[in-house]
XYZ file of C-alpha atoms in Angstrom:
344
model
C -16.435 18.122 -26.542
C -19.325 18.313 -29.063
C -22.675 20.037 -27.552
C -25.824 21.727 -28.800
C -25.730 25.642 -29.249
C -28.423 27.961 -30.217
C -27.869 30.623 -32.562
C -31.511 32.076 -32.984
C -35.016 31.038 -33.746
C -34.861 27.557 -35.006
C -31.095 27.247 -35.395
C -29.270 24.906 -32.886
C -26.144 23.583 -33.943
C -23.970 20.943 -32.538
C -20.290 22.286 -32.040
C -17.231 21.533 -30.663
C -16.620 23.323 -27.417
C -13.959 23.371 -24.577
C -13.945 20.869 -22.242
C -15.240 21.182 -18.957
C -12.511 21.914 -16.521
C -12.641 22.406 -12.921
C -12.904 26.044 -11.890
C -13.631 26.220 -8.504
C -13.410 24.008 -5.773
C -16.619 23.042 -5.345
C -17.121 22.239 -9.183
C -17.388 18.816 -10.937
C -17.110 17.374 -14.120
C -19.999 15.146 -15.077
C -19.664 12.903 -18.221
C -23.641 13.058 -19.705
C -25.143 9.641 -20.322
C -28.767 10.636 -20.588
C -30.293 14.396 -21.204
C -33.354 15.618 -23.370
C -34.886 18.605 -24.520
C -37.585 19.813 -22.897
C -40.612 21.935 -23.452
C -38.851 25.263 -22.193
C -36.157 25.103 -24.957
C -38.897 25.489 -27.581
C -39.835 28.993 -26.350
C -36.253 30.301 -27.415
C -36.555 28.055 -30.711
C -39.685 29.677 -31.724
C -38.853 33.009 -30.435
C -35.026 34.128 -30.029
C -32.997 37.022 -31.279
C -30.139 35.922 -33.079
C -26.979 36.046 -31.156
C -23.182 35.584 -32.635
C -22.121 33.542 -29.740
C -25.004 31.008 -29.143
C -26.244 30.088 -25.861
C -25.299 25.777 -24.871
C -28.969 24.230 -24.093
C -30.208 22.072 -21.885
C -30.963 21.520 -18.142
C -31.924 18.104 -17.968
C -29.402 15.427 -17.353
C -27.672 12.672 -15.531
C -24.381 10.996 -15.925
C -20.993 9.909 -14.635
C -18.932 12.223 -12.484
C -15.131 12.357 -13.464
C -13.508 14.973 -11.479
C -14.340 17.270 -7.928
C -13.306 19.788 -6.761
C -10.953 19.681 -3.229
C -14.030 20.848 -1.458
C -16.993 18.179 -3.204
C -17.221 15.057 -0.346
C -20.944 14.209 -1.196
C -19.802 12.620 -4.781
C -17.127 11.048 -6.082
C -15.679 10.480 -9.567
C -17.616 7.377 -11.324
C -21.200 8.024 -9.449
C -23.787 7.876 -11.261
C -25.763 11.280 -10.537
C -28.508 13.397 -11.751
C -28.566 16.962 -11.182
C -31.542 19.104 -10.840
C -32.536 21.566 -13.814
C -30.538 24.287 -11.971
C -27.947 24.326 -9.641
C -27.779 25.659 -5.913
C -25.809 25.161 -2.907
C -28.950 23.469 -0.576
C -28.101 25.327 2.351
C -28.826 28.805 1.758
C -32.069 30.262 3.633
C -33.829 30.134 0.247
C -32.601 26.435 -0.614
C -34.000 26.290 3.339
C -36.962 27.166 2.439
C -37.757 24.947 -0.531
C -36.853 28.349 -2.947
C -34.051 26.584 -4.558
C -34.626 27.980 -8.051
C -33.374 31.086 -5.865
C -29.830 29.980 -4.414
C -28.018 32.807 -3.308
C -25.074 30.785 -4.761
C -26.740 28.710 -7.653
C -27.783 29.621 -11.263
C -28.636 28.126 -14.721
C -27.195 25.729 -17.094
C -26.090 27.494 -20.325
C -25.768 30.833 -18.801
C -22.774 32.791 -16.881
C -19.970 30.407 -18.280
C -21.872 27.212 -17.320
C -22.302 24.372 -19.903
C -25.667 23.516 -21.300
C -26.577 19.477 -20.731
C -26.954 18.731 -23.935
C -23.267 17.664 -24.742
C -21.019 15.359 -23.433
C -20.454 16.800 -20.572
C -21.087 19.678 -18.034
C -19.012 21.112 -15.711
C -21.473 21.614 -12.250
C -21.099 24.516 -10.081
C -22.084 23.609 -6.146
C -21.453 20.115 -6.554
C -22.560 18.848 -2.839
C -25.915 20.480 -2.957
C -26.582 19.742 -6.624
C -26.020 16.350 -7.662
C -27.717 13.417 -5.914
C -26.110 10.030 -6.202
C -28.105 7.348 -7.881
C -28.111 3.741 -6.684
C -28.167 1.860 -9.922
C -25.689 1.826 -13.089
C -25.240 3.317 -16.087
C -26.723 0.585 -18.061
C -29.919 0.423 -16.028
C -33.104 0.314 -17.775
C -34.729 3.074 -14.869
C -32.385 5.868 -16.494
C -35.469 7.562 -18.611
C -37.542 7.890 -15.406
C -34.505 8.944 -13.003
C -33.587 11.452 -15.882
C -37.398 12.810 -15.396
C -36.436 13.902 -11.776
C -33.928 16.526 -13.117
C -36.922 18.607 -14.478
C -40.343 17.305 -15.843
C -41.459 14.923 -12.994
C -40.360 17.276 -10.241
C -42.270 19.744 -12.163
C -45.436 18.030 -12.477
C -45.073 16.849 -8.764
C -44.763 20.693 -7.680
C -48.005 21.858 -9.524
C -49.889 18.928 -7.315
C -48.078 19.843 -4.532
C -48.602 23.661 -4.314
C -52.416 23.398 -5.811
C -52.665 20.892 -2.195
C -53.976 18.128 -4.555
C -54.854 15.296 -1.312
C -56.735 11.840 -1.031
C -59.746 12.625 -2.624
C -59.345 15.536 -4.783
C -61.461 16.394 -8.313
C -58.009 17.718 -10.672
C -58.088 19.211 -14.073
C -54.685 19.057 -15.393
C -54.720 21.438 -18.796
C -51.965 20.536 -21.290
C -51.122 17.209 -22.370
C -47.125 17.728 -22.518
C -44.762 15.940 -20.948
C -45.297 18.253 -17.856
C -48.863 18.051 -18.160
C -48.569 13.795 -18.197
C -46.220 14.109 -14.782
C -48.382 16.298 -13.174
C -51.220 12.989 -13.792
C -48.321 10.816 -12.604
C -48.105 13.501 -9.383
C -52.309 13.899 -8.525
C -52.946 10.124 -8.828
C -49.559 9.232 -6.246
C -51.147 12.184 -3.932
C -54.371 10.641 -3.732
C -56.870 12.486 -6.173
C -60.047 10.477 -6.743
C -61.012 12.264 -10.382
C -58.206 13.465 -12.405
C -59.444 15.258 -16.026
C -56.557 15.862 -18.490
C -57.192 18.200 -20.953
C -55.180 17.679 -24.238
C -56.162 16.800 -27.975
C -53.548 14.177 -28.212
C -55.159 10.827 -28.552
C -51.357 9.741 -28.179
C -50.630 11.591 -25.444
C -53.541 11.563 -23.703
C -53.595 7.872 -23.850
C -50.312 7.866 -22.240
C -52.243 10.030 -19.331
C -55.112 7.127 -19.082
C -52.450 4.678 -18.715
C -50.799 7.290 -15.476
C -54.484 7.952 -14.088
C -56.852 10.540 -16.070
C -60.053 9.460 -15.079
C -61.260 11.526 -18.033
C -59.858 13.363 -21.156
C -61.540 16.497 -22.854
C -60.408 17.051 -25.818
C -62.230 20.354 -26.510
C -60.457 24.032 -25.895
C -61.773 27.340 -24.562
C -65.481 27.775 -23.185
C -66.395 24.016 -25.107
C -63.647 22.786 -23.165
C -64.772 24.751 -19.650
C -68.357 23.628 -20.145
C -67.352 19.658 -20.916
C -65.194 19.921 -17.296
C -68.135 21.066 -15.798
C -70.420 18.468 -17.284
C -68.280 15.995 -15.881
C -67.977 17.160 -12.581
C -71.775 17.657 -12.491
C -71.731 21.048 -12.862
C -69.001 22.583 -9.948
C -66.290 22.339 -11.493
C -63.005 21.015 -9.914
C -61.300 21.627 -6.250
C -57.630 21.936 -8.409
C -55.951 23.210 -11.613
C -52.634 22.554 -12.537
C -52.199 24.536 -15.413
C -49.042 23.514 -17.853
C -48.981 25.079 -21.347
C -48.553 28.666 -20.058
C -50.640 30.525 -22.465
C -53.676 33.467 -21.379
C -56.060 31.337 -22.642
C -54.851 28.416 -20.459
C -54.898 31.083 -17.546
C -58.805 31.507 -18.426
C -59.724 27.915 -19.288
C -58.254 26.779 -15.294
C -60.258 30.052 -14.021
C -63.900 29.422 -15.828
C -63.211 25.659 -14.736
C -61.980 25.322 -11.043
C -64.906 25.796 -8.082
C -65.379 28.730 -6.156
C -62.452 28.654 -2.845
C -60.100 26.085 -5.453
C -56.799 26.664 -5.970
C -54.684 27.002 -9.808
C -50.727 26.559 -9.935
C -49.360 27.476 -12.930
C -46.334 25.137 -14.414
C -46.336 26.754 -18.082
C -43.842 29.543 -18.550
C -46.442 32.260 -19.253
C -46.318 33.674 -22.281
C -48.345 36.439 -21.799
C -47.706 39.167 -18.945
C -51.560 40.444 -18.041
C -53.998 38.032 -17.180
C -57.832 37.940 -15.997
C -56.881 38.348 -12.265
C -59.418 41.078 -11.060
C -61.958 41.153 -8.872
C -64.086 38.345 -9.911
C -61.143 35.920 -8.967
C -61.553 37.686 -5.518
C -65.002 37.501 -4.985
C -64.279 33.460 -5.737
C -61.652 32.802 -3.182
C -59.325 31.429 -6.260
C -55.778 30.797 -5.029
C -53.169 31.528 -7.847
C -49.883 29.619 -7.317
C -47.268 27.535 -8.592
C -44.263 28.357 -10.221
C -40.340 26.813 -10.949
C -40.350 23.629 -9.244
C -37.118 23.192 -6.410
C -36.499 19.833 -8.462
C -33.491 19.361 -5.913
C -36.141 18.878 -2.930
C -38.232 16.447 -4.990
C -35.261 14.168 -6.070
C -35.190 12.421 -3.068
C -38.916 12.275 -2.154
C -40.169 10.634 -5.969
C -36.536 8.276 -5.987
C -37.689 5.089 -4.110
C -41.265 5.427 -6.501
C -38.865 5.632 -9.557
C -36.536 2.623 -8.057
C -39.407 0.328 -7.179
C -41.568 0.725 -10.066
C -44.557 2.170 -8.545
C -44.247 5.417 -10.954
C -42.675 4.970 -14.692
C -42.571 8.930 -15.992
C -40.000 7.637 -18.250
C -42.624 6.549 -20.823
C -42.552 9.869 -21.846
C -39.658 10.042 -23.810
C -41.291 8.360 -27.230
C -38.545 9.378 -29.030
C -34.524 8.793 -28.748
C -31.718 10.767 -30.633
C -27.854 10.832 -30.674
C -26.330 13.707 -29.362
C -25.482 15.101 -33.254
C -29.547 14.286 -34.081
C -30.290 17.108 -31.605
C -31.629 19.642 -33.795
C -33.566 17.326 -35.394
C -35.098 16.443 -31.982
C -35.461 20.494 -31.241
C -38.049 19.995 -35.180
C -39.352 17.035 -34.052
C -41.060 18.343 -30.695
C -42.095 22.091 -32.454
C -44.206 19.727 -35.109
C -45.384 17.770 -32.255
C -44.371 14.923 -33.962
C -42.371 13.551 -30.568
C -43.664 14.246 -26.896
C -39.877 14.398 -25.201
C -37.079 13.628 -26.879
C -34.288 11.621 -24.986
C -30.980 12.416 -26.329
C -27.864 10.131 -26.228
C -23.998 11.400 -26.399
């Protein structure tokens, strides 16, 4: 099968590579109809070592299973399923708990012997806990926003959820990313009255209007603070979802949320100290967040997706074959695409 390898710092390849096989009973085979890169894989394409066997990318995707494993009864070969960015058993006492990015029995794609999702297909450990059945077809024109519940929308759903974004709710959402645009999608379905994305995007953050900013500042670091404040007549707001990942996002979400408000932090930080002393103490700040358990969301955001009443979809802006990937992996790092959907 051909799929999309990376060999360092802005060199991922498309290569021919074994093809999925059954290894253990509870595998299967999925055939990929839909993935996408997302913001994640552009850390490593910015940043990584080079490597003489390349690492298969991708963790976002849905498609058609073809084989199980004698012990897989929850799926069957030709469902339609998407599978969650990483895969876990669901019935471990983390997976209990909502921790499923910390299966005692799960793991990530393109690590450990695993494929990556962007190829044509991916052989999925823990089958039964991992892939949920979808209720339409292949050809259906929901597939972009179904495919968003493998990662992105499940993300920006868990930074509303854990910052306890509810009916009424002031929200600065800081990064206007795909992430950033779900976690709009997520605030406005859980109620929040004012929702302020912060992004200099007119694209993007047009996109945002259309899933329920309220407002849109465009300015960064204490211009930016000050303008959030301005808006929310000087307190500030009750909730930051932060999701670029950078220190000075860290700051901006501290100098702008009210005193006893909560941050969760989506971005992958890229920085390992951050302004966490006692100040944020003597502020009752609650720091949170963290990888979304996409698996638990999947079934709670499905009947919006299926009935319309959210559309996260409309932020892929940009479609590529399978063999276009690397210039999809360009494409994002000049942000001249917000998410790139990728076809086999």
């Amino acid at each position: 099968m051909r799929a999309a390898v990376m060999y360092a710092a802005g060199d991922v390849r498309i290569e021919n590579r074994p093809d999925p096989k059954i290894q253990s009973s509870t595998d299967a085979v999925v055939r990929v109809v839909l993935s996408c890169v997302c913001g994640s894989d552009l850390w490593p394409y910015k940043s990584m070592p080079a490597v003489d066997a390349g690492r298969p990318m991708g963790h976002e995707f849905l498609g058609v299973v073809e084989e199980t494993g004698s012990d897989v009864s929850g799926v069957a070969a030709g469902d339609l399923v998407v599978a969650p960015f990483t895969y876990c058993d669901n019935t471990c006492d983390y997976c209990v708990r909502g921790l499923h990015i910390s299966c005692r029995n799960g793991g990530r794609y393109g690590f450990d012997g695993v494929d990556g999702g962007q190829g044509e297909a991916v052989r999925v450990p823990q089958a039964d806990g991992t892939l949920v059945k979808l209720p339409v077809t292949a050809d259906s024109a929901l597939l972009p926003s179904l495919l968003t519940l493998s990662d992105v929308m499940g993300t920006g759903h868990h930074g509303a959820v854990t910052a306890g974004v509810g009916r009424g709710d002031s929200v600065l959402v800081i990064g206007d990313g795909a992430v950033g645009l779900c976690a709009v999608i997520a605030a406005k379905r859980l109620g929040a009255e004012q929702i302020i994305l912060m992004g200099r995007h007119s694209g993007r953050t047009d996109l945002g209007r259309a899933f329920g900013a309220t407002d849109v500042v465009a300015e960064r670091g204490e211009e930016g603070t000050a303008r959030v404040r301005d808006i929310t007549g000087g307190n500030g707001v009750a909730k930051v979802i932060e999701a670029v990942g950078t220190r000075q996002t860290l700051e901006t979400a501290l100098a702008a949320v009210d005193d006893g408000g909560t941050i969760s932090r989506l971005g992958v930080p890229q920085y390992e100290d951050g302004p966490v002393g006692p100040s944020m103490i003597m502020r009752n700040i609650t720091l949170t967040g963290g990888a979304s358990p996409a698996r638990v969301y999947i079934g709670q955001l499905l009947p919006d997706v299926l009935d319309g009443t959210i559309t996260p979809g409309r932020v892929f802006d940009q479609t590529f074959t399978l063999d276009q990937t690397p210039a999809a992996y360009r494409a994002m790092t000049d942000r001249h695409v917000l998410k790139a959907l990728i076809t086999p």
